[in-house]
CSV table of C-alpha atoms in Angstrom, one decimal:
chain,number,residue,atom,x,y,z
A,77,MET,CA,-18.9,7.3,-5.2
A,78,LEU,CA,-20.3,4.0,-3.7
A,79,PRO,CA,-21.2,4.0,-0.3
A,80,ARG,CA,-18.4,3.2,2.6
A,81,PRO,CA,-21.8,3.6,5.8
A,82,LYS,CA,-19.1,1.9,7.7
A,83,TYR,CA,-16.9,5.1,8.1
A,84,ILE,CA,-19.8,7.5,7.6
A,85,ASP,CA,-21.6,5.9,10.6
A,86,LYS,CA,-18.7,7.0,12.4
A,87,LEU,CA,-18.3,9.9,11.8
A,88,ASN,CA,-22.4,11.1,12.4
A,89,LYS,CA,-21.7,9.7,16.0
A,90,LEU,CA,-18.4,11.9,16.3
A,91,ARG,CA,-20.1,15.1,14.9
A,92,ASP,CA,-20.6,18.3,16.1
A,93,LYS,CA,-18.2,16.8,19.2
A,94,GLN,CA,-15.1,18.6,20.2
A,95,ILE,CA,-12.6,15.9,19.2
A,96,ILE,CA,-10.5,15.9,16.2
A,97,LYS,CA,-11.2,13.5,12.9
A,98,VAL,CA,-8.1,11.9,12.4
A,99,LEU,CA,-9.0,9.5,8.7
A,100,THR,CA,-5.5,7.5,8.1
A,101,GLY,CA,-4.7,4.8,5.8
A,102,VAL,CA,-2.6,4.4,2.4
A,103,ARG,CA,-2.7,6.6,-0.2
A,104,ARG,CA,-5.8,6.2,-3.0
A,105,SER,CA,-7.0,4.3,-0.4
A,106,GLY,CA,-10.5,6.5,0.1
A,107,LYS,CA,-10.0,9.0,2.9
A,108,SER,CA,-11.3,11.9,0.6
A,109,THR,CA,-14.2,10.0,-1.3
A,110,ILE,CA,-15.5,9.2,2.4
A,111,LEU,CA,-14.8,13.6,3.4
A,112,LYS,CA,-17.0,13.8,-0.2
A,113,LEU,CA,-19.8,11.8,1.4
A,114,TYR,CA,-19.9,13.4,5.0
A,115,GLN,CA,-20.2,16.4,3.5
A,116,GLU,CA,-22.3,15.6,1.1
A,117,GLN,CA,-24.9,14.2,4.0
A,118,LEU,CA,-24.5,17.2,6.2
A,119,LEU,CA,-26.1,19.6,3.5
A,120,LYS,CA,-28.5,17.2,2.5
A,121,ALA,CA,-28.8,18.1,6.9
A,122,GLY,CA,-29.8,21.6,6.2
A,123,VAL,CA,-25.8,22.6,7.1
A,124,LYS,CA,-24.9,25.9,5.2
A,125,GLN,CA,-21.7,26.1,2.2
A,126,GLU,CA,-20.3,28.2,3.7
A,127,GLN,CA,-20.4,26.7,6.7
A,128,ILE,CA,-18.1,24.0,5.4
A,129,GLN,CA,-14.0,24.8,4.3
A,130,VAL,CA,-12.4,21.5,2.6
A,131,LEU,CA,-8.6,22.0,1.7
A,132,ASN,CA,-7.0,19.7,-0.1
A,133,PHE,CA,-3.6,19.8,-0.1
A,134,GLU,CA,-2.5,17.7,-3.3
A,135,ASP,CA,-3.7,21.0,-4.9
A,136,LEU,CA,-1.6,23.2,-6.7
A,137,GLY,CA,-4.7,26.1,-5.7
A,138,LEU,CA,-2.7,26.1,-1.9
A,139,ALA,CA,0.1,26.1,-3.0
A,140,THR,CA,0.6,29.6,-0.9
A,141,ILE,CA,-0.2,27.7,2.4
A,142,THR,CA,3.5,27.1,2.8
A,143,ASP,CA,3.3,27.0,6.5
A,144,TYR,CA,0.5,26.5,9.8
A,145,LEU,CA,0.4,30.2,10.2
A,146,LYS,CA,-0.8,30.8,6.9
A,147,LEU,CA,-3.0,28.2,7.3
A,148,TYR,CA,-4.4,29.2,10.0
A,149,GLN,CA,-4.9,32.8,8.7
A,150,TYR,CA,-6.8,30.3,6.0
A,151,ILE,CA,-9.5,29.3,8.1
A,152,ASP,CA,-9.6,31.8,10.6
A,153,GLN,CA,-10.6,34.3,7.7
A,154,ARG,CA,-13.4,31.8,6.2
A,155,LEU,CA,-15.0,31.4,9.5
A,156,ILE,CA,-19.2,32.3,9.9
A,157,PRO,CA,-19.5,33.8,13.2
A,158,ASP,CA,-22.1,31.7,15.6
A,159,LYS,CA,-22.1,28.7,14.0
A,160,MET,CA,-20.6,25.3,13.4
A,161,ASN,CA,-17.8,25.6,10.4
A,162,TYR,CA,-16.6,22.2,9.4
A,163,ILE,CA,-13.0,21.5,8.4
A,164,PHE,CA,-12.1,19.1,5.9
A,165,LEU,CA,-8.2,19.0,5.9
A,166,ASP,CA,-7.5,16.4,3.4
A,167,GLU,CA,-3.1,14.5,2.9
A,168,ILE,CA,-1.7,17.8,5.9
A,169,GLN,CA,1.3,15.5,6.2
A,170,ASP,CA,3.3,18.7,4.4
A,171,ILE,CA,2.5,22.1,6.0
A,172,PRO,CA,5.4,21.8,8.5
A,173,HIS,CA,4.0,22.0,11.8
A,174,PHE,CA,1.0,22.2,10.7
A,175,GLU,CA,-0.5,20.2,14.5
A,176,LYS,CA,0.2,24.4,15.5
A,177,ALA,CA,-2.9,25.6,13.1
A,178,ILE,CA,-4.7,22.5,14.5
A,179,ASP,CA,-4.2,23.0,18.0
A,180,SER,CA,-6.1,26.6,17.6
A,181,LEU,CA,-8.4,26.4,15.9
A,182,PHE,CA,-9.4,23.2,18.2
A,183,ILE,CA,-9.9,25.2,20.8
A,184,LYS,CA,-12.8,27.2,19.1
A,185,GLN,CA,-16.5,26.4,20.7
A,186,ASN,CA,-17.6,26.8,16.7
A,187,VAL,CA,-14.9,24.3,14.7
A,188,ASP,CA,-15.5,21.3,13.8
A,189,LEU,CA,-12.3,19.1,12.8
A,190,TYR,CA,-11.5,16.5,10.4
A,191,VAL,CA,-8.0,15.3,9.3
A,192,THR,CA,-6.1,13.2,6.8
A,193,GLY,CA,-3.2,11.3,6.0
A,194,SER,CA,-1.3,9.1,4.6
A,195,ASN,CA,1.4,8.3,7.3
A,196,ALA,CA,2.0,7.6,10.3
A,197,PHE,CA,4.5,10.9,11.4
A,198,MET,CA,1.4,12.7,10.8
A,199,LEU,CA,1.0,11.2,14.4
A,200,SER,CA,3.5,10.8,16.0
A,201,GLY,CA,6.4,13.4,17.7
A,202,GLU,CA,4.7,16.8,18.1
A,203,LEU,CA,1.0,16.1,17.6
A,204,ALA,CA,0.3,12.7,19.8
A,205,THR,CA,2.5,15.5,22.8
A,206,LEU,CA,0.4,18.7,21.4
A,207,LEU,CA,-3.2,17.0,21.2
A,208,ALA,CA,-2.8,13.7,23.1
A,209,GLY,CA,-6.0,13.5,24.3
A,210,ARG,CA,-7.7,15.0,22.1
A,211,TYR,CA,-8.6,12.9,18.6
A,212,ILE,CA,-9.3,9.9,17.4
A,213,GLU,CA,-7.9,8.5,14.7
A,214,ILE,CA,-9.9,6.3,12.3
A,215,PRO,CA,-8.5,3.6,10.5
A,216,VAL,CA,-9.8,3.8,6.6
A,217,TYR,CA,-8.1,0.6,4.1
A,218,PRO,CA,-9.1,0.1,0.5
A,219,PHE,CA,-12.7,-1.9,0.0
A,220,SER,CA,-12.9,-5.0,2.5
A,221,PHE,CA,-14.4,-8.0,-0.1
A,222,LYS,CA,-17.6,-7.5,1.6
A,223,GLU,CA,-17.7,-3.0,-0.3
A,224,PHE,CA,-16.2,-4.9,-3.3
A,225,LEU,CA,-18.8,-7.0,-4.1
A,226,ALA,CA,-20.6,-4.3,-4.1
A,227,SER,CA,-19.0,-3.5,-6.7
A,228,VAL,CA,-19.0,-6.1,-9.6
A,229,PRO,CA,-22.7,-6.6,-8.8
A,230,GLU,CA,-22.5,-9.0,-12.2
A,231,LEU,CA,-21.0,-10.9,-10.8
A,232,SER,CA,-21.1,-13.8,-9.2
A,233,HIS,CA,-19.9,-14.5,-5.4
A,234,GLN,CA,-17.1,-17.0,-6.7
A,235,GLU,CA,-16.3,-14.8,-9.3
A,236,ALA,CA,-15.7,-11.8,-7.0
A,237,PHE,CA,-13.6,-13.3,-4.9
A,238,ASN,CA,-11.2,-14.5,-7.8
A,239,ARG,CA,-11.1,-11.5,-8.7
A,240,TYR,CA,-10.7,-9.5,-5.2
A,241,LEU,CA,-7.9,-11.6,-4.8
A,242,GLU,CA,-6.2,-10.8,-8.3
A,243,ARG,CA,-7.1,-7.6,-7.7
A,244,GLY,CA,-7.5,-6.1,-5.0
A,245,GLY,CA,-9.4,-3.6,-3.4
A,246,PHE,CA,-8.7,0.1,-3.7
A,247,PRO,CA,-11.6,2.0,-4.5
A,248,PHE,CA,-10.3,3.4,-8.2
A,249,ALA,CA,-8.3,0.6,-9.3
A,250,THR,CA,-12.1,-1.3,-9.5
A,251,GLU,CA,-13.5,0.8,-11.8
A,252,LEU,CA,-10.3,-0.6,-14.5
A,253,GLU,CA,-11.6,-3.1,-17.2
A,254,ASP,CA,-8.1,-2.6,-18.8
A,255,GLU,CA,-5.2,-4.4,-17.2
A,256,ASN,CA,-2.1,-2.1,-18.4
A,257,THR,CA,-4.6,1.1,-17.8
A,258,TYR,CA,-5.0,-0.9,-14.3
A,259,LEU,CA,-1.3,-1.7,-13.3
A,260,SER,CA,-0.3,1.3,-14.1
A,261,TYR,CA,-2.3,2.8,-11.5
A,262,ILE,CA,-1.4,0.4,-9.1
A,263,GLN,CA,1.6,0.2,-9.9
A,264,GLY,CA,1.2,4.7,-9.4
A,265,ILE,CA,0.6,4.7,-5.7
A,266,ILE,CA,3.1,2.2,-4.8
A,267,ASN,CA,5.7,4.8,-6.1
A,268,THR,CA,3.9,7.6,-5.0
A,269,VAL,CA,4.6,5.8,-1.3
A,270,LEU,CA,7.7,5.1,-1.4
A,271,VAL,CA,8.7,8.3,-2.9
A,272,LYS,CA,6.2,11.0,-1.6
A,273,ASP,CA,6.0,9.4,2.0
A,274,ILE,CA,9.4,7.3,2.9
A,275,LEU,CA,11.9,8.8,0.8
A,276,ALA,CA,11.2,12.2,1.3
A,277,ARG,CA,11.5,12.8,4.6
A,278,MET,CA,15.0,10.7,4.9
A,279,GLN,CA,18.1,12.1,3.8
A,280,ARG,CA,19.6,9.5,2.3
A,281,GLY,CA,16.3,7.3,1.0
A,282,ASN,CA,17.9,4.3,-1.1
A,283,THR,CA,15.4,3.9,-3.8
A,284,THR,CA,16.4,0.4,-5.6
A,285,LEU,CA,17.0,-1.2,-1.6
A,286,LEU,CA,13.6,0.5,-0.5
A,287,GLU,CA,12.1,-1.9,-3.6
A,288,HIS,CA,13.7,-4.9,-2.7
A,289,ILE,CA,12.6,-4.8,0.9
A,290,ALA,CA,9.3,-4.3,-0.6
A,291,ALA,CA,9.0,-6.9,-3.7
A,292,PHE,CA,10.7,-8.9,-0.5
A,293,LEU,CA,8.0,-8.7,2.2
A,294,THR,CA,5.4,-9.0,-0.6
A,295,ASP,CA,6.4,-12.6,-1.9
A,296,THR,CA,6.6,-13.9,1.9
A,297,ASN,CA,3.6,-12.3,3.3
A,298,GLY,CA,3.0,-14.5,6.3
A,299,ASN,CA,6.1,-15.8,7.1
A,300,LEU,CA,8.1,-14.8,9.6
A,301,ILE,CA,11.1,-13.6,8.6
A,302,THR,CA,13.6,-11.3,10.4
A,303,PRO,CA,15.6,-7.4,9.5
A,304,THR,CA,18.8,-10.1,9.9
A,305,LYS,CA,17.3,-12.7,7.3
A,306,VAL,CA,16.4,-10.2,4.9
A,307,ALA,CA,19.5,-8.2,5.0
A,308,ASN,CA,21.6,-12.2,3.6
A,309,VAL,CA,18.8,-12.8,1.3
A,310,LEU,CA,19.1,-9.3,-0.4
A,311,SER,CA,23.0,-9.9,-0.1
A,312,ASN,CA,22.9,-12.9,-2.3
A,313,ASN,CA,21.1,-11.5,-4.7
A,314,GLY,CA,23.9,-8.4,-5.1
A,315,VAL,CA,22.0,-5.9,-3.2
A,316,LYS,CA,23.8,-5.1,0.3
A,317,ALA,CA,21.9,-4.8,3.3
A,318,THR,CA,22.6,-4.4,7.2
A,319,SER,CA,19.9,-5.8,9.0
A,320,ALA,CA,19.5,-2.0,11.3
A,321,THR,CA,18.8,-0.6,7.8
A,322,VAL,CA,16.2,-3.0,6.6
A,323,MET,CA,14.7,-3.1,10.1
A,324,ALA,CA,14.6,1.2,10.0
A,325,TYR,CA,12.7,1.0,6.0
A,326,ILE,CA,10.2,-1.8,7.4
A,327,GLU,CA,9.3,0.6,9.7
A,328,LYS,CA,8.6,3.2,6.7
A,329,LEU,CA,7.1,0.9,4.7
A,330,VAL,CA,4.6,0.0,7.9
A,331,ASP,CA,4.1,3.9,8.6
A,332,SER,CA,3.2,4.7,5.4
A,333,TYR,CA,0.2,1.6,6.2
A,334,LEU,CA,1.8,0.1,2.6
A,335,PHE,CA,2.5,-2.8,4.9
A,336,TYR,CA,1.4,-4.3,8.4
A,337,ARG,CA,3.8,-5.7,10.8
A,338,CYS,CA,2.1,-9.0,13.1
A,339,ASP,CA,3.8,-9.2,16.2
A,340,ARG,CA,3.4,-13.5,18.1
A,341,TYR,CA,1.3,-13.6,21.5
A,342,ASP,CA,2.5,-17.5,23.1
A,343,ILE,CA,-1.1,-18.1,24.4
A,344,ALA,CA,0.4,-20.8,26.7
A,345,GLY,CA,2.5,-17.9,29.1
A,346,LYS,CA,-0.6,-15.3,27.3
A,347,LYS,CA,2.4,-12.7,26.7
A,348,TYR,CA,3.4,-11.7,23.6
A,349,LEU,CA,6.8,-12.3,22.2
A,350,GLN,CA,9.2,-9.4,20.2
A,351,ILE,CA,11.1,-10.9,17.4
A,352,ASN,CA,10.5,-13.1,14.5
A,353,ASN,CA,7.2,-10.9,13.1
A,354,LYS,CA,5.2,-11.3,9.7
A,355,TYR,CA,3.7,-8.6,7.6
A,356,TYR,CA,0.7,-8.9,5.5
A,357,MET,CA,1.1,-5.7,2.7
A,358,VAL,CA,-2.5,-3.4,2.3
A,359,ASP,CA,-3.8,-4.9,-0.3
A,360,PRO,CA,-4.0,-7.8,-2.9
A,361,SER,CA,-2.7,-5.0,-5.8
A,362,LEU,CA,0.1,-5.3,-4.4
A,363,ARG,CA,1.2,-8.8,-5.1
A,364,ARG,CA,1.0,-8.2,-9.4
A,365,ALA,CA,2.8,-4.4,-9.6
A,366,LEU,CA,5.5,-5.6,-7.5
A,367,LEU,CA,6.3,-8.5,-8.3
A,368,GLY,CA,4.5,-9.4,-11.7
A,369,GLN,CA,3.2,-12.7,-12.7
A,370,LYS,CA,5.0,-14.1,-10.1
A,371,ARG,CA,3.3,-17.6,-9.2
A,372,PRO,CA,1.7,-16.5,-6.4
A,373,ASN,CA,1.0,-18.8,-2.4
A,374,MET,CA,-2.3,-19.1,-2.5
A,375,GLY,CA,-2.5,-20.4,1.2
A,376,ASN,CA,-0.5,-16.9,2.0
A,377,ARG,CA,-2.5,-14.2,0.1
A,378,LEU,CA,-5.7,-16.1,1.5
A,379,GLU,CA,-4.1,-15.6,4.5
A,380,GLY,CA,-3.6,-12.0,4.2
A,381,ILE,CA,-7.2,-11.4,3.3
A,382,ILE,CA,-7.7,-12.5,7.2
A,383,TYR,CA,-5.7,-10.0,8.7
A,384,LEU,CA,-6.7,-7.0,7.0
A,385,GLU,CA,-10.3,-8.1,7.4
A,386,LEU,CA,-9.7,-9.2,10.5
A,387,ILE,CA,-8.0,-5.7,11.1
A,388,ARG,CA,-10.7,-4.0,9.6
A,389,ARG,CA,-13.2,-5.4,12.2
A,390,GLY,CA,-11.9,-3.5,15.5
A,391,TYR,CA,-9.3,-7.0,16.1
A,392,GLU,CA,-5.5,-6.8,17.6
A,393,VAL,CA,-4.3,-9.2,15.7
A,394,TYR,CA,-2.0,-11.7,17.0
A,395,VAL,CA,0.2,-14.9,15.5
A,396,GLY,CA,-0.4,-17.5,17.9
A,397,ASN,CA,2.6,-19.5,19.8
A,398,LEU,CA,2.5,-22.5,20.8
A,399,GLY,CA,5.5,-24.0,21.4
A,400,LYS,CA,6.6,-25.5,17.8
A,401,LYS,CA,3.0,-25.0,16.8
A,402,GLU,CA,1.7,-22.2,15.0
A,403,VAL,CA,-2.0,-20.5,15.1
A,404,ASP,CA,-2.0,-18.1,12.2
A,405,PHE,CA,-4.2,-15.7,14.3
A,406,VAL,CA,-5.5,-15.0,17.5
A,407,ALA,CA,-7.3,-12.1,17.6
A,408,ILE,CA,-8.5,-10.3,20.3
A,409,ARG,CA,-11.1,-7.3,21.0
A,410,ASP,CA,-12.9,-6.4,24.5
A,411,GLY,CA,-10.6,-8.5,26.4
A,412,ILE,CA,-12.6,-11.9,24.2
A,413,ARG,CA,-10.0,-13.4,21.9
A,414,GLU,CA,-10.8,-15.6,19.4
A,415,TYR,CA,-8.1,-18.6,17.5
A,416,TYR,CA,-8.6,-18.4,13.1
A,417,GLN,CA,-6.9,-21.0,10.8
A,418,VAL,CA,-6.2,-20.6,7.1
A,419,SER,CA,-6.3,-23.1,4.6
A,420,LEU,CA,-6.8,-23.4,1.0
A,421,THR,CA,-9.1,-27.1,1.7
A,422,VAL,CA,-9.4,-29.5,4.0
A,423,GLN,CA,-11.0,-32.1,2.4
A,424,ASN,CA,-8.4,-35.1,2.4
A,425,GLU,CA,-8.0,-35.8,6.2
A,426,LYS,CA,-4.8,-36.0,7.3
A,427,THR,CA,-4.4,-32.2,5.4
A,428,TYR,CA,-7.9,-31.4,7.9
A,429,GLN,CA,-5.9,-32.8,11.2
A,430,ARG,CA,-2.6,-30.7,10.4
A,431,GLU,CA,-4.4,-27.4,10.5
A,432,ILE,CA,-7.1,-28.2,13.9
A,433,ALA,CA,-3.9,-29.7,15.7
A,434,PRO,CA,-2.7,-26.3,17.5
A,435,PHE,CA,-6.3,-25.4,18.2
A,436,LEU,CA,-6.6,-29.5,20.3
A,437,GLU,CA,-3.7,-27.8,22.6
A,438,ILE,CA,-5.7,-24.7,23.7
A,439,LYS,CA,-7.0,-25.1,27.2
A,440,ASP,CA,-9.5,-22.6,27.3
A,441,ASN,CA,-12.7,-22.3,25.8
A,442,TYR,CA,-12.4,-19.3,23.4
A,443,PRO,CA,-14.1,-19.8,19.9
A,444,ASN,CA,-11.9,-22.0,17.3
A,445,ILE,CA,-12.3,-20.5,13.3
A,446,LEU,CA,-11.2,-22.8,10.5
A,447,LEU,CA,-11.5,-20.4,7.5
A,448,THR,CA,-11.1,-22.0,4.1
A,449,GLU,CA,-12.6,-22.1,0.5
A,450,ASP,CA,-14.6,-25.4,0.5
A,451,PRO,CA,-18.3,-25.7,0.6
A,452,GLY,CA,-20.3,-25.9,3.8
A,453,SER,CA,-20.3,-25.0,7.5
A,454,TYR,CA,-19.0,-27.5,10.6
A,455,ASP,CA,-19.0,-27.9,14.0
A,456,ASP,CA,-16.7,-30.2,15.3
A,457,ASN,CA,-16.1,-30.4,19.6
A,458,GLY,CA,-16.0,-27.3,19.3
A,459,ILE,CA,-14.0,-26.0,16.4
A,460,SER,CA,-16.5,-24.4,13.2
A,461,GLN,CA,-15.3,-24.7,9.6
A,462,VAL,CA,-16.4,-21.6,8.0
A,463,ASN,CA,-16.4,-20.4,4.2
A,464,VAL,CA,-14.1,-17.8,3.7
A,465,ILE,CA,-17.0,-15.8,1.4
A,466,ASP,CA,-19.0,-16.8,3.7
A,467,TRP,CA,-17.4,-15.5,7.0
A,468,LEU,CA,-15.7,-12.9,4.4
A,469,LEU,CA,-19.9,-11.8,3.9
A,470,LYS,CA,-20.9,-11.5,7.5
């Protein structure tokens, strides 16, 4: 198991604090592995094995725990008095009213709770109401490029980046050399998300429509779209859908962490815009699995990697609207804004001037950063041009 110190450090800072640690993220992004690494650290720190309870609800051995009361009783009977008990509940979202069991465990002074889930549903509704202010969410993503690089030490930075663009960063997939096995694994993740995390929660879900929408979002990764536009394109291709239905399915794909929505931000007016969003896939591997060998838009694919990296680093990320011009990303953290443009190359002067044109119209002094695959770093009148690999490895 490759270490993931960023996540372990977060858990260490929250250890023994009376707050529920909720790890969220797409299936197979590494949530369970992070908890295993953390459990090993607890044991090394002197915690006894009997103080640790691990319940993975994808394990058929726990199939008899069918409701919140049985869950609570199972855990409560195994608690060690007068010692801190570390409770790990993995993929708990399918236990009806699980939040009631969590709430009852939370009030115990000798219980430290860790929970994972693969659908935003678990952080909505009654859980949010019942446990408001009692939990902290820790989003987990597939490997960043920096993490991916550690898994392929035999490759140069450029070779590793090329592979990352193509194969993505789902942790276990990085170990699969055989191409067919790799694709089957990624397709298995997607199918599980579509069927188990989305369709199972819908009364009359349409598998074919959901697959077409997922493929469309993948193909238009980084383009401004509306539900009406998606519905029209699908209808023209023989797949009938209303804009309302498309919007409902897109929301489910976002709730399952398979895609992330990037809203627009009016830079001049300093306000958020609600229409025409962009959607980015959680990992580059989705493209191969959903679109096969269709030729990608390389610029958009690079843009998607930058978006996810900004999210990983804790930024709120928006598409910048500036009159008729667009800034690829407005990234906000701790009240500070950064502006990003992403381009494969700007070695052609005309391309360079086009890419920096939006920066020249911004009337504040926040950083302007142009990320490209060109080698070297430059600073031109306050506009920083940085090689994307160097930036990803910062």
